[in-house]
Coordinates of C-alpha atoms in Angstrom, one line a residue:
M457 CA 90.2 86.5 76.9
P458 CA 91.3 87.3 80.5
V459 CA 91.6 84.6 83.2
S460 CA 88.1 83.4 84.1
S461 CA 86.4 83.4 87.5
S462 CA 85.4 79.8 87.1
I463 CA 85.0 77.2 84.3
R464 CA 84.7 78.9 80.9
I465 CA 82.8 77.2 78.1
S466 CA 82.6 78.3 74.4
R467 CA 79.3 79.6 73.2
A468 CA 79.0 76.8 70.8
L469 CA 79.4 74.3 73.6
A470 CA 77.1 76.4 75.8
V471 CA 74.3 76.0 73.3
M472 CA 74.9 72.3 73.0
M473 CA 74.9 71.9 76.8
A474 CA 71.7 73.9 77.1
L475 CA 69.9 71.7 74.5
A476 CA 71.1 68.4 76.0
L477 CA 72.5 68.9 79.5
P478 CA 73.7 65.3 80.0
A479 CA 76.0 65.5 77.0
L480 CA 78.9 67.5 78.5
L481 CA 82.5 67.7 77.3
L482 CA 85.6 68.2 79.5
C483 CA 85.8 71.7 80.9
R484 CA 88.8 73.5 82.4
S485 CA 88.4 75.3 85.8
S486 CA 90.8 77.7 87.2
A487 CA 90.4 75.9 90.5
E488 CA 90.8 72.4 89.2
T489 CA 90.4 70.2 86.0
N490 CA 86.8 69.1 85.7
T491 CA 85.9 65.7 84.2
D492 CA 82.7 64.1 83.2
A493 CA 82.7 62.5 86.7
N494 CA 82.4 66.0 88.3
I495 CA 79.5 67.1 86.0
V496 CA 76.1 65.8 86.9
G497 CA 73.3 65.8 84.2
F498 CA 69.6 65.3 84.5
G499 CA 69.9 61.6 83.7
N500 CA 66.4 60.2 83.0
H501 CA 64.6 63.2 84.4
P502 CA 62.1 64.8 81.9
L503 CA 64.2 68.0 82.1
A504 CA 67.0 66.2 80.2
G505 CA 65.1 66.7 77.0
M506 CA 64.1 70.3 77.6
K507 CA 65.6 73.1 75.5
M508 CA 67.1 75.7 77.7
N509 CA 68.4 79.1 76.8
P510 CA 72.1 79.4 77.8
D511 CA 71.7 83.2 78.0
R512 CA 69.3 82.7 80.9
M513 CA 71.4 80.2 82.9
H514 CA 73.4 81.4 85.9
Y515 CA 75.3 78.1 85.7
L516 CA 75.4 76.0 82.6
A517 CA 75.8 72.7 84.5
A518 CA 75.9 71.3 88.0
T519 CA 79.1 69.9 89.5
R520 CA 79.7 67.4 92.4
D521 CA 82.1 69.7 94.1
G522 CA 80.0 72.8 93.6
S523 CA 82.4 74.6 91.3
P524 CA 80.5 77.1 89.1
V525 CA 80.2 76.6 85.3
Y526 CA 79.5 80.1 83.9
P527 CA 78.4 80.8 80.3
D528 CA 80.9 82.5 78.0
H529 CA 80.2 86.1 77.0
P530 CA 81.8 86.9 73.6
E531 CA 80.4 90.4 73.5
A532 CA 81.7 91.3 77.0
S533 CA 82.6 94.8 77.7
A534 CA 86.0 95.7 79.2
A535 CA 84.3 96.3 82.5
Y536 CA 82.8 92.8 82.4
K537 CA 86.2 91.4 81.8
W538 CA 87.8 93.3 84.6
L539 CA 85.0 92.2 86.9
E540 CA 85.9 88.6 86.1
I541 CA 89.6 89.3 86.7
M542 CA 88.8 90.8 90.1
Q543 CA 86.6 87.8 91.0
E544 CA 89.4 85.5 90.1
V545 CA 91.9 87.4 92.2
A546 CA 89.5 87.4 95.2
A547 CA 88.8 83.7 94.8
T548 CA 92.6 82.9 94.6
D549 CA 93.1 85.0 97.7
V550 CA 90.6 82.9 99.6
E551 CA 91.7 79.5 98.2
K552 CA 95.4 79.8 98.0
V553 CA 96.9 82.9 99.6
T554 CA 95.2 84.0 102.9
R555 CA 93.0 80.9 102.8
L556 CA 90.3 82.8 104.7
A557 CA 86.9 83.9 103.5
M558 CA 86.4 87.4 105.1
P559 CA 83.2 88.8 103.6
T560 CA 83.5 92.3 105.0
I561 CA 87.0 92.7 103.6
I562 CA 86.1 91.1 100.3
A563 CA 83.2 93.6 99.8
R564 CA 85.6 96.5 100.5
Q565 CA 88.1 95.1 98.0
M566 CA 85.4 94.8 95.3
A567 CA 83.9 98.2 96.1
I568 CA 87.3 99.9 95.7
S569 CA 88.0 98.1 92.4
M570 CA 84.6 98.9 90.9
T571 CA 84.7 102.5 92.1
A572 CA 88.0 102.9 90.4
M573 CA 86.6 101.8 87.1
Y574 CA 83.7 104.2 87.5
D575 CA 85.8 107.2 88.5
A576 CA 88.1 106.8 85.5
W577 CA 85.2 106.3 83.2
A578 CA 83.5 109.4 84.5
A579 CA 86.3 111.5 83.0
Y580 CA 85.0 110.6 79.6
D581 CA 81.3 111.1 80.2
D582 CA 79.6 114.5 79.5
K583 CA 77.9 114.6 82.9
A584 CA 79.1 112.0 85.4
V585 CA 81.4 112.9 88.2
G586 CA 83.9 110.7 90.1
T587 CA 83.6 109.9 93.8
R588 CA 86.9 111.6 94.8
L589 CA 87.8 114.1 92.1
G590 CA 84.4 115.1 90.9
G591 CA 84.5 116.4 87.3
T592 CA 88.0 117.8 87.5
L593 CA 89.4 115.1 85.2
R594 CA 86.8 115.5 82.4
R595 CA 88.2 115.2 78.9
P596 CA 86.8 117.0 75.8
P597 CA 84.3 115.3 73.6
A598 CA 86.8 114.4 70.9
E599 CA 88.7 112.2 73.4
R600 CA 85.6 110.4 74.7
T601 CA 86.3 107.2 72.7
L602 CA 85.8 103.6 73.7
A603 CA 89.5 103.0 73.5
N604 CA 90.3 105.8 75.9
K605 CA 87.6 104.8 78.3
E606 CA 88.9 101.2 78.3
E607 CA 92.5 102.3 78.9
A608 CA 91.6 104.7 81.7
I609 CA 89.6 102.1 83.6
A610 CA 92.3 99.5 83.1
Y611 CA 94.9 101.7 84.8
A612 CA 92.5 102.7 87.5
I613 CA 91.4 99.2 88.5
H614 CA 95.0 97.9 88.1
G615 CA 96.2 100.5 90.7
A616 CA 93.1 99.9 92.9
M617 CA 93.5 96.2 93.0
L618 CA 97.2 96.4 93.8
Y619 CA 96.2 98.3 96.9
A620 CA 93.2 96.1 97.8
F621 CA 95.1 92.8 97.2
P622 CA 98.7 93.5 98.5
Q623 CA 99.9 89.9 98.6
P624 CA 102.8 89.3 96.1
E625 CA 101.1 86.3 94.5
L626 CA 98.0 88.3 93.8
Q627 CA 99.9 91.3 92.6
S628 CA 101.7 89.1 90.0
M629 CA 98.2 87.9 88.8
I630 CA 97.1 91.5 88.5
H631 CA 100.1 92.5 86.5
A632 CA 99.8 89.5 84.2
E633 CA 96.1 90.3 83.6
M634 CA 97.0 93.9 82.8
K635 CA 99.4 92.7 80.1
R636 CA 96.8 90.2 78.8
M637 CA 94.4 93.1 78.4
G638 CA 96.9 94.9 76.3
Y639 CA 98.4 97.4 78.7
D640 CA 101.8 98.1 80.3
P641 CA 101.6 97.6 84.1
S642 CA 104.7 99.7 84.6
N643 CA 103.2 102.8 83.1
D644 CA 103.0 105.1 86.1
S645 CA 102.1 108.3 84.2
R646 CA 100.0 110.9 86.1
D647 CA 99.5 113.1 83.0
V648 CA 95.8 113.6 83.2
T649 CA 95.6 114.5 79.5
T650 CA 96.2 110.8 78.8
P651 CA 94.0 107.7 79.7
A652 CA 96.7 106.1 81.6
G653 CA 97.4 109.2 83.6
I654 CA 93.7 109.6 84.4
G655 CA 93.5 106.0 85.6
N656 CA 96.6 106.2 87.8
T657 CA 95.4 109.5 89.3
V658 CA 92.0 108.0 90.1
A659 CA 93.7 105.1 91.8
D660 CA 95.9 107.5 93.8
A661 CA 92.9 109.4 95.0
L662 CA 91.0 106.3 96.0
I663 CA 93.9 104.8 97.9
A664 CA 94.5 108.0 99.9
Y665 CA 90.8 108.1 100.7
Y666 CA 90.5 104.4 101.7
E667 CA 93.6 104.4 103.8
K668 CA 91.6 106.6 106.2
D669 CA 88.3 104.8 106.0
G670 CA 88.6 102.9 109.4
A671 CA 89.0 99.4 107.9
N672 CA 92.6 99.5 109.1
Q673 CA 94.0 97.7 106.1
A674 CA 97.6 98.8 107.0
G675 CA 97.1 97.8 110.7
D676 CA 98.3 101.2 111.9
W677 CA 95.2 102.6 113.5
P678 CA 95.5 103.5 117.2
G679 CA 94.0 100.8 119.3
G680 CA 94.8 97.9 117.0
D681 CA 97.5 95.3 117.3
G682 CA 99.4 96.2 114.2
K683 CA 98.0 93.5 112.0
P684 CA 96.1 94.3 108.7
Y685 CA 92.4 94.9 109.4
A686 CA 92.9 94.6 113.2
D687 CA 90.1 95.8 115.4
W688 CA 90.7 99.2 117.0
T689 CA 87.4 99.4 118.9
G690 CA 88.4 97.3 121.9
Y691 CA 85.7 94.6 121.3
E692 CA 86.1 91.5 123.6
C693 CA 84.2 88.2 123.3
A694 CA 82.1 87.6 126.3
N695 CA 82.6 83.8 125.9
T696 CA 85.2 81.4 124.7
A697 CA 84.8 78.4 122.4
D698 CA 84.8 76.1 125.5
V699 CA 83.0 78.2 128.1
C700 CA 79.8 80.1 127.7
K701 CA 79.5 82.6 130.6
N702 CA 76.8 84.7 129.0
P703 CA 74.4 82.7 126.7
S704 CA 72.8 86.0 125.4
R705 CA 76.2 86.9 123.8
W706 CA 78.0 85.5 120.8
Q707 CA 80.3 82.5 121.4
P708 CA 83.2 81.5 119.1
K709 CA 83.1 77.9 117.7
W710 CA 85.8 75.3 117.1
F711 CA 86.7 74.7 113.4
V712 CA 88.6 71.5 112.3
L713 CA 90.9 71.7 109.3
P714 CA 91.3 68.8 106.9
N715 CA 94.6 68.0 108.7
G716 CA 92.9 67.7 112.0
E717 CA 94.0 71.0 113.5
R718 CA 91.5 72.8 115.6
F719 CA 91.1 76.5 115.9
A720 CA 88.5 78.9 117.2
P721 CA 88.5 82.3 115.4
G722 CA 87.5 85.4 117.2
G723 CA 85.0 87.9 115.9
L724 CA 85.8 89.1 112.4
T725 CA 86.4 92.9 111.9
P726 CA 84.4 94.3 114.9
Q727 CA 85.4 97.8 113.7
W728 CA 83.4 97.4 110.5
G729 CA 80.3 99.2 111.6
R730 CA 82.4 102.4 111.9
V731 CA 84.1 102.1 108.5
K732 CA 83.5 104.9 106.0
T733 CA 80.4 104.4 103.9
I734 CA 79.8 105.2 100.3
A735 CA 76.2 106.3 100.0
I736 CA 74.7 106.3 103.4
E737 CA 75.7 108.6 106.2
S738 CA 77.0 106.1 108.7
G739 CA 76.8 102.4 109.7
D740 CA 74.2 103.1 112.4
Q741 CA 71.9 105.3 110.2
F742 CA 69.3 102.5 109.8
R743 CA 70.3 100.3 112.8
P744 CA 67.4 97.9 113.6
G745 CA 66.0 97.3 117.1
P746 CA 67.4 94.5 119.2
P747 CA 66.6 90.8 118.5
P748 CA 64.3 88.8 120.7
G749 CA 65.9 87.9 124.1
L750 CA 66.4 84.4 125.4
D751 CA 63.3 84.7 127.6
D752 CA 61.1 85.8 124.6
P753 CA 58.9 82.9 123.5
R754 CA 59.5 84.0 119.9
M755 CA 63.2 83.2 120.2
K756 CA 62.5 79.6 121.4
E757 CA 60.0 79.1 118.6
E758 CA 62.6 80.3 116.0
V759 CA 65.2 78.0 117.4
D760 CA 62.7 75.1 117.1
E761 CA 62.2 76.2 113.4
V762 CA 65.9 75.9 112.8
I763 CA 66.0 72.5 114.4
R764 CA 63.1 71.3 112.2
Y765 CA 64.8 72.5 109.1
N766 CA 68.1 70.9 110.1
A767 CA 66.5 67.5 110.6
S768 CA 64.4 67.5 107.4
L769 CA 66.3 69.3 104.6
T770 CA 65.1 68.1 101.2
P771 CA 67.5 67.9 98.3
R772 CA 66.2 71.2 97.0
Q773 CA 66.6 72.9 100.3
K774 CA 70.2 71.6 100.6
A775 CA 70.9 73.0 97.1
I776 CA 69.5 76.4 98.2
V777 CA 71.6 76.4 101.4
E778 CA 74.7 75.5 99.4
F779 CA 74.1 77.9 96.5
M780 CA 73.6 80.9 98.8
R781 CA 76.2 79.9 101.4
D782 CA 79.4 79.8 99.3
G783 CA 78.9 82.3 96.5
P784 CA 81.3 82.0 93.6
R785 CA 84.2 80.2 95.1
S786 CA 83.8 81.8 98.5
T787 CA 84.0 85.4 97.4
G788 CA 81.0 86.2 99.6
Q789 CA 77.8 87.9 99.1
S790 CA 79.4 90.8 97.2
G791 CA 81.0 88.4 94.8
H792 CA 77.7 86.5 94.4
W793 CA 75.6 89.6 93.7
L794 CA 78.2 91.0 91.2
R795 CA 77.8 87.6 89.4
F796 CA 74.1 88.3 89.2
A797 CA 74.9 91.8 87.9
A798 CA 77.1 90.1 85.2
D799 CA 74.1 88.0 84.3
V800 CA 72.1 91.2 83.8
S801 CA 74.9 92.5 81.6
R802 CA 74.6 89.4 79.4
R803 CA 70.8 89.4 79.4
D804 CA 70.4 93.1 78.5
K805 CA 73.5 93.3 76.2
H806 CA 75.1 96.1 78.2
D807 CA 77.8 98.3 76.7
L808 CA 80.8 99.6 78.7
D809 CA 79.0 102.6 80.1
Q810 CA 76.1 100.6 81.5
D811 CA 78.4 97.9 83.0
V812 CA 80.6 100.5 84.7
K813 CA 77.7 102.2 86.4
L814 CA 75.9 98.9 87.3
Y815 CA 79.0 97.3 88.9
F816 CA 79.8 100.5 90.8
A817 CA 76.3 100.7 92.3
V818 CA 76.1 97.0 93.2
A819 CA 79.6 96.8 94.7
G820 CA 79.0 100.0 96.6
V821 CA 75.7 98.9 98.1
C822 CA 77.2 95.6 99.1
H823 CA 80.0 97.4 101.0
D824 CA 77.5 99.8 102.7
T825 CA 75.1 97.0 103.7
F826 CA 78.0 95.1 105.3
I827 CA 78.9 98.2 107.3
A828 CA 75.3 98.7 108.4
C829 CA 75.0 95.0 109.2
W830 CA 78.2 94.9 111.2
D831 CA 77.2 98.0 113.2
A832 CA 74.2 96.0 114.4
K833 CA 76.0 92.7 114.8
Y834 CA 78.5 94.1 117.3
E835 CA 76.0 96.4 118.9
Y836 CA 73.9 93.4 120.0
D837 CA 76.5 90.7 120.0
S838 CA 73.9 88.0 119.7
P839 CA 74.4 84.2 119.8
R840 CA 74.2 81.8 116.9
P841 CA 71.6 78.9 116.7
Q842 CA 74.3 76.4 117.6
A843 CA 74.7 78.1 121.1
L844 CA 70.9 78.7 121.4
V845 CA 70.1 75.0 120.7
K846 CA 72.4 74.0 123.5
Y847 CA 70.9 76.7 125.8
Y848 CA 67.3 75.6 125.4
Y849 CA 67.9 71.8 125.1
Q850 CA 71.0 71.1 127.2
G851 CA 71.0 67.5 128.4
Q852 CA 68.3 66.4 126.0
M853 CA 68.2 64.4 122.8
I854 CA 66.9 66.2 119.7
P855 CA 66.7 65.5 116.0
G856 CA 69.5 66.8 113.9
W857 CA 72.0 66.3 111.0
K858 CA 74.7 63.9 112.3
G859 CA 77.4 64.8 109.8
Y860 CA 79.0 63.6 106.6
G861 CA 77.3 60.5 105.2
E862 CA 75.5 59.8 108.5
G863 CA 72.1 61.4 107.7
V864 CA 69.7 62.6 110.4
G865 CA 69.0 61.1 113.7
M866 CA 68.6 61.8 117.4
I867 CA 71.6 63.5 118.9
P868 CA 72.6 65.3 122.1
A869 CA 71.7 69.0 121.9
E870 CA 75.4 69.7 122.7
E871 CA 76.4 68.0 119.4
W872 CA 73.9 69.9 117.2
K873 CA 75.5 71.8 114.4
P874 CA 74.5 73.6 111.2
Y875 CA 74.5 71.9 107.8
S876 CA 78.1 72.8 107.1
P877 CA 81.5 71.3 106.4
Y878 CA 83.5 70.7 109.6
Y879 CA 86.2 73.1 108.6
F880 CA 83.8 76.1 108.5
V881 CA 81.0 75.2 110.9
C882 CA 79.6 78.7 111.4
P883 CA 80.5 82.3 110.5
P884 CA 82.9 83.7 113.2
F885 CA 81.0 86.8 114.2
P886 CA 77.7 87.6 116.0
S887 CA 74.4 86.5 114.6
Y888 CA 71.9 89.4 114.4
P889 CA 71.2 90.6 111.7
S890 CA 72.1 88.1 108.9
G891 CA 74.9 89.4 106.6
H892 CA 73.6 87.3 103.7
S893 CA 70.1 88.7 104.1
T894 CA 71.3 92.3 104.5
V895 CA 73.5 92.4 101.5
S896 CA 71.1 90.4 99.3
A897 CA 68.3 92.7 100.1
G898 CA 70.5 95.7 99.3
A899 CA 72.0 94.4 96.1
S900 CA 68.6 93.0 94.8
T901 CA 67.0 96.4 95.4
I902 CA 69.7 98.2 93.5
L903 CA 69.4 95.8 90.6
K904 CA 65.7 96.4 90.5
L905 CA 66.1 100.2 90.6
F906 CA 68.9 100.2 88.0
T907 CA 67.0 98.0 85.5
G908 CA 63.6 99.4 86.3
D909 CA 62.1 96.0 86.8
D910 CA 62.3 93.3 89.5
Y911 CA 62.4 90.6 86.8
F912 CA 65.6 88.5 86.7
G913 CA 64.6 85.3 84.8
F914 CA 67.6 83.0 85.4
C915 CA 68.1 79.4 86.7
A916 CA 71.0 77.6 88.3
P917 CA 71.5 73.8 88.4
R918 CA 73.0 72.5 91.6
V919 CA 74.1 69.1 93.0
P920 CA 72.8 68.8 96.6
G921 CA 75.4 67.8 99.1
S922 CA 78.4 69.4 97.4
I923 CA 79.6 71.5 100.3
T924 CA 79.4 68.7 102.8
H925 CA 81.3 66.4 100.5
E926 CA 78.4 64.0 100.1
P927 CA 77.0 64.9 96.6
M928 CA 73.9 63.3 95.4
D929 CA 73.5 61.7 92.0
E930 CA 70.8 64.2 91.0
V931 CA 70.5 67.8 89.9
V932 CA 68.2 70.4 91.3
L933 CA 67.3 73.3 89.1
L934 CA 67.0 76.5 91.2
E935 CA 64.7 79.1 89.6
L936 CA 65.8 82.8 90.0
P937 CA 62.7 84.6 88.8
S938 CA 63.2 88.0 90.3
F939 CA 65.8 90.0 92.2
S940 CA 63.7 90.2 95.3
A941 CA 62.9 86.4 95.1
V942 CA 66.7 85.7 95.0
A943 CA 67.2 87.9 98.1
E944 CA 64.4 86.1 99.9
M945 CA 66.0 82.8 98.9
A946 CA 69.3 84.0 100.4
G947 CA 67.6 85.0 103.6
I948 CA 65.7 81.7 104.2
S949 CA 68.7 79.7 103.2
R950 CA 70.5 81.0 106.4
V951 CA 67.6 79.7 108.5
M952 CA 67.5 76.4 106.7
G953 CA 71.2 75.9 107.1
G954 CA 71.2 76.6 110.8
Y955 CA 73.2 79.8 110.8
H956 CA 70.4 82.2 111.9
P957 CA 67.0 82.3 113.6
Q958 CA 64.3 83.9 111.6
A959 CA 64.5 87.2 113.4
D960 CA 68.0 87.8 112.0
N961 CA 66.7 87.3 108.5
I962 CA 63.6 89.5 108.8
A963 CA 65.5 92.5 110.3
A964 CA 68.3 92.1 107.8
L965 CA 66.1 92.1 104.7
E966 CA 64.5 95.3 106.0
L967 CA 67.8 96.9 106.8
G968 CA 69.3 96.0 103.3
R969 CA 66.3 97.5 101.5
K970 CA 66.5 100.7 103.6
V971 CA 70.2 101.1 102.7
A972 CA 69.6 100.5 99.0
N973 CA 66.6 102.8 98.7
H974 CA 68.5 105.6 100.4
S975 CA 71.6 104.9 98.3
W976 CA 70.0 104.9 94.8
P977 CA 69.5 108.7 94.5
V978 CA 73.2 109.1 95.6
Y979 CA 74.4 106.9 92.7
Q980 CA 72.1 108.7 90.4
S981 CA 73.7 112.0 91.4
Y982 CA 77.1 110.6 90.5
F983 CA 75.7 109.6 87.1
D984 CA 74.0 112.9 86.4
G985 CA 76.8 115.1 87.8
T986 CA 74.9 116.6 90.7
A987 CA 76.8 114.8 93.5
K988 CA 78.6 116.9 96.1
I989 CA 82.0 115.4 96.8
Q990 CA 82.7 115.3 100.6
P991 CA 86.2 114.8 102.2
L992 CA 86.5 111.9 104.5
A993 CA 86.6 114.0 107.7
D994 CA 83.1 115.3 106.9
R995 CA 81.7 111.8 107.1
G996 CA 82.8 111.1 110.7
V997 CA 86.0 109.0 110.3
T998 CA 89.4 110.4 111.0
K999 CA 92.8 109.1 111.8
S1000 CA 95.6 110.9 113.6
A1001 CA 98.6 109.5 111.7
D1002 CA 99.5 110.7 108.2
T1003 CA 99.1 108.3 105.4
K1004 CA 101.1 107.6 102.3
V1005 CA 99.8 106.8 98.9
M1006 CA 101.0 103.4 97.8
K1007 CA 103.3 103.4 94.7
K1008 CA 102.5 100.8 92.2
Q1009 CA 105.3 98.3 91.5
T1010 CA 105.4 95.8 88.7
G1011 CA 107.4 93.2 90.8
E1012 CA 109.3 92.2 87.7

């Protein structure tokens, strides 16, 4: 079994846990070793004696530190396993390598990886076409075996992940997982009569394509500063973390690391609204109208709503904020919704073909919704609630969360803050529209369209207070009844947490659904072979400098 994206638990233990949640054994996490002290059961709550189906649980148990406990999946397809590997690589990047959670970049990394699997798989389908090479790689019926499909997607995602995750530590992980899956990472064949050759050729085509997508991964786009993913649009913050010259524009915030170091990150990836899309025409295709202005009574009312939530969060509301805020080990909304897609795989007993198509569509719409969201964010450059609270109530005492272990009380408006850990107070980019809401609306809609039903039917136990390092001695069971309900939960969680006023959420949910509904026929055209493959220049993004396809190295 490949490395897991979180705690892994055998099916036998999963059943036992579901039947009696308080009786939990020691579990190993890739992030840390979990003990009984980290697992919180239902105690004397009546739910402790309720039988629960482990196949319908997003998490099998709740933990004090918020680390996820996912069910095992003995019948997992190769695509499911590669999804877990990619999630683990992304989580390791956030936790140990770059130590930064950059949701736009993570969504692109995941979209490239899942597209690579799909494009390689398409060569062994009788109708499907790949996104870059169409049907030119199609193999004859006799070669369309499960083993050949698995080998082709292995080499495709191996090459794609090496490009998307270029850090040496991550590349070593990727090579090790390739070996664990039974393949030679040094096989660089481009013989398209072989599965390995197809996979490597697919990766080459995707890499050449995404080097010109406008994300500026290599840092070599004109207008940038030479660093990976540097902005090339010339965006400048109107305010600094210490001085707000224009309260209607976004203001950076001070973050405090555990060692006491303070830093104020600038806006994340301002160029993202101009990045090449997958299924929509451009980032501004569905751009929403502007948010309410500072003089609009609606904005003041929505800021008051945020203040009320902040001062009165119930344990369940805290659990909702935390569940939706972090995703699976900070792999963002794309990582979170791909985990929900994995739940669908387990629930519906998907085979390889179904998983490849589902993950491609979900990852793709997450990437496109981020692009659409970022187009609007930097078009309007709107302030976050933390700045708005200060603007409306400067010099006044207001109710608010006081910080770790201090509860709620009256505080100066200048000290008001979201319900967040001090080292990541608020996302470092403009507010309107909400990224969580946009991506969640898009992914939930694609899942509904793919499955033919809005029903989800899962639940997730959470310990409130985990992200603020003040965990409670109780478990909240979050119901996930439908895809659209989960998207709505994600949206309202951002208002409850103090990250967005309601206008950001409402516009974002509408934006995400528009992107997904437009995108679904495009994905269907890839599946049924009717898609028209367009070169990058036809989609409005060009780059003057020539690019080079990255050669895969084993690093051994």
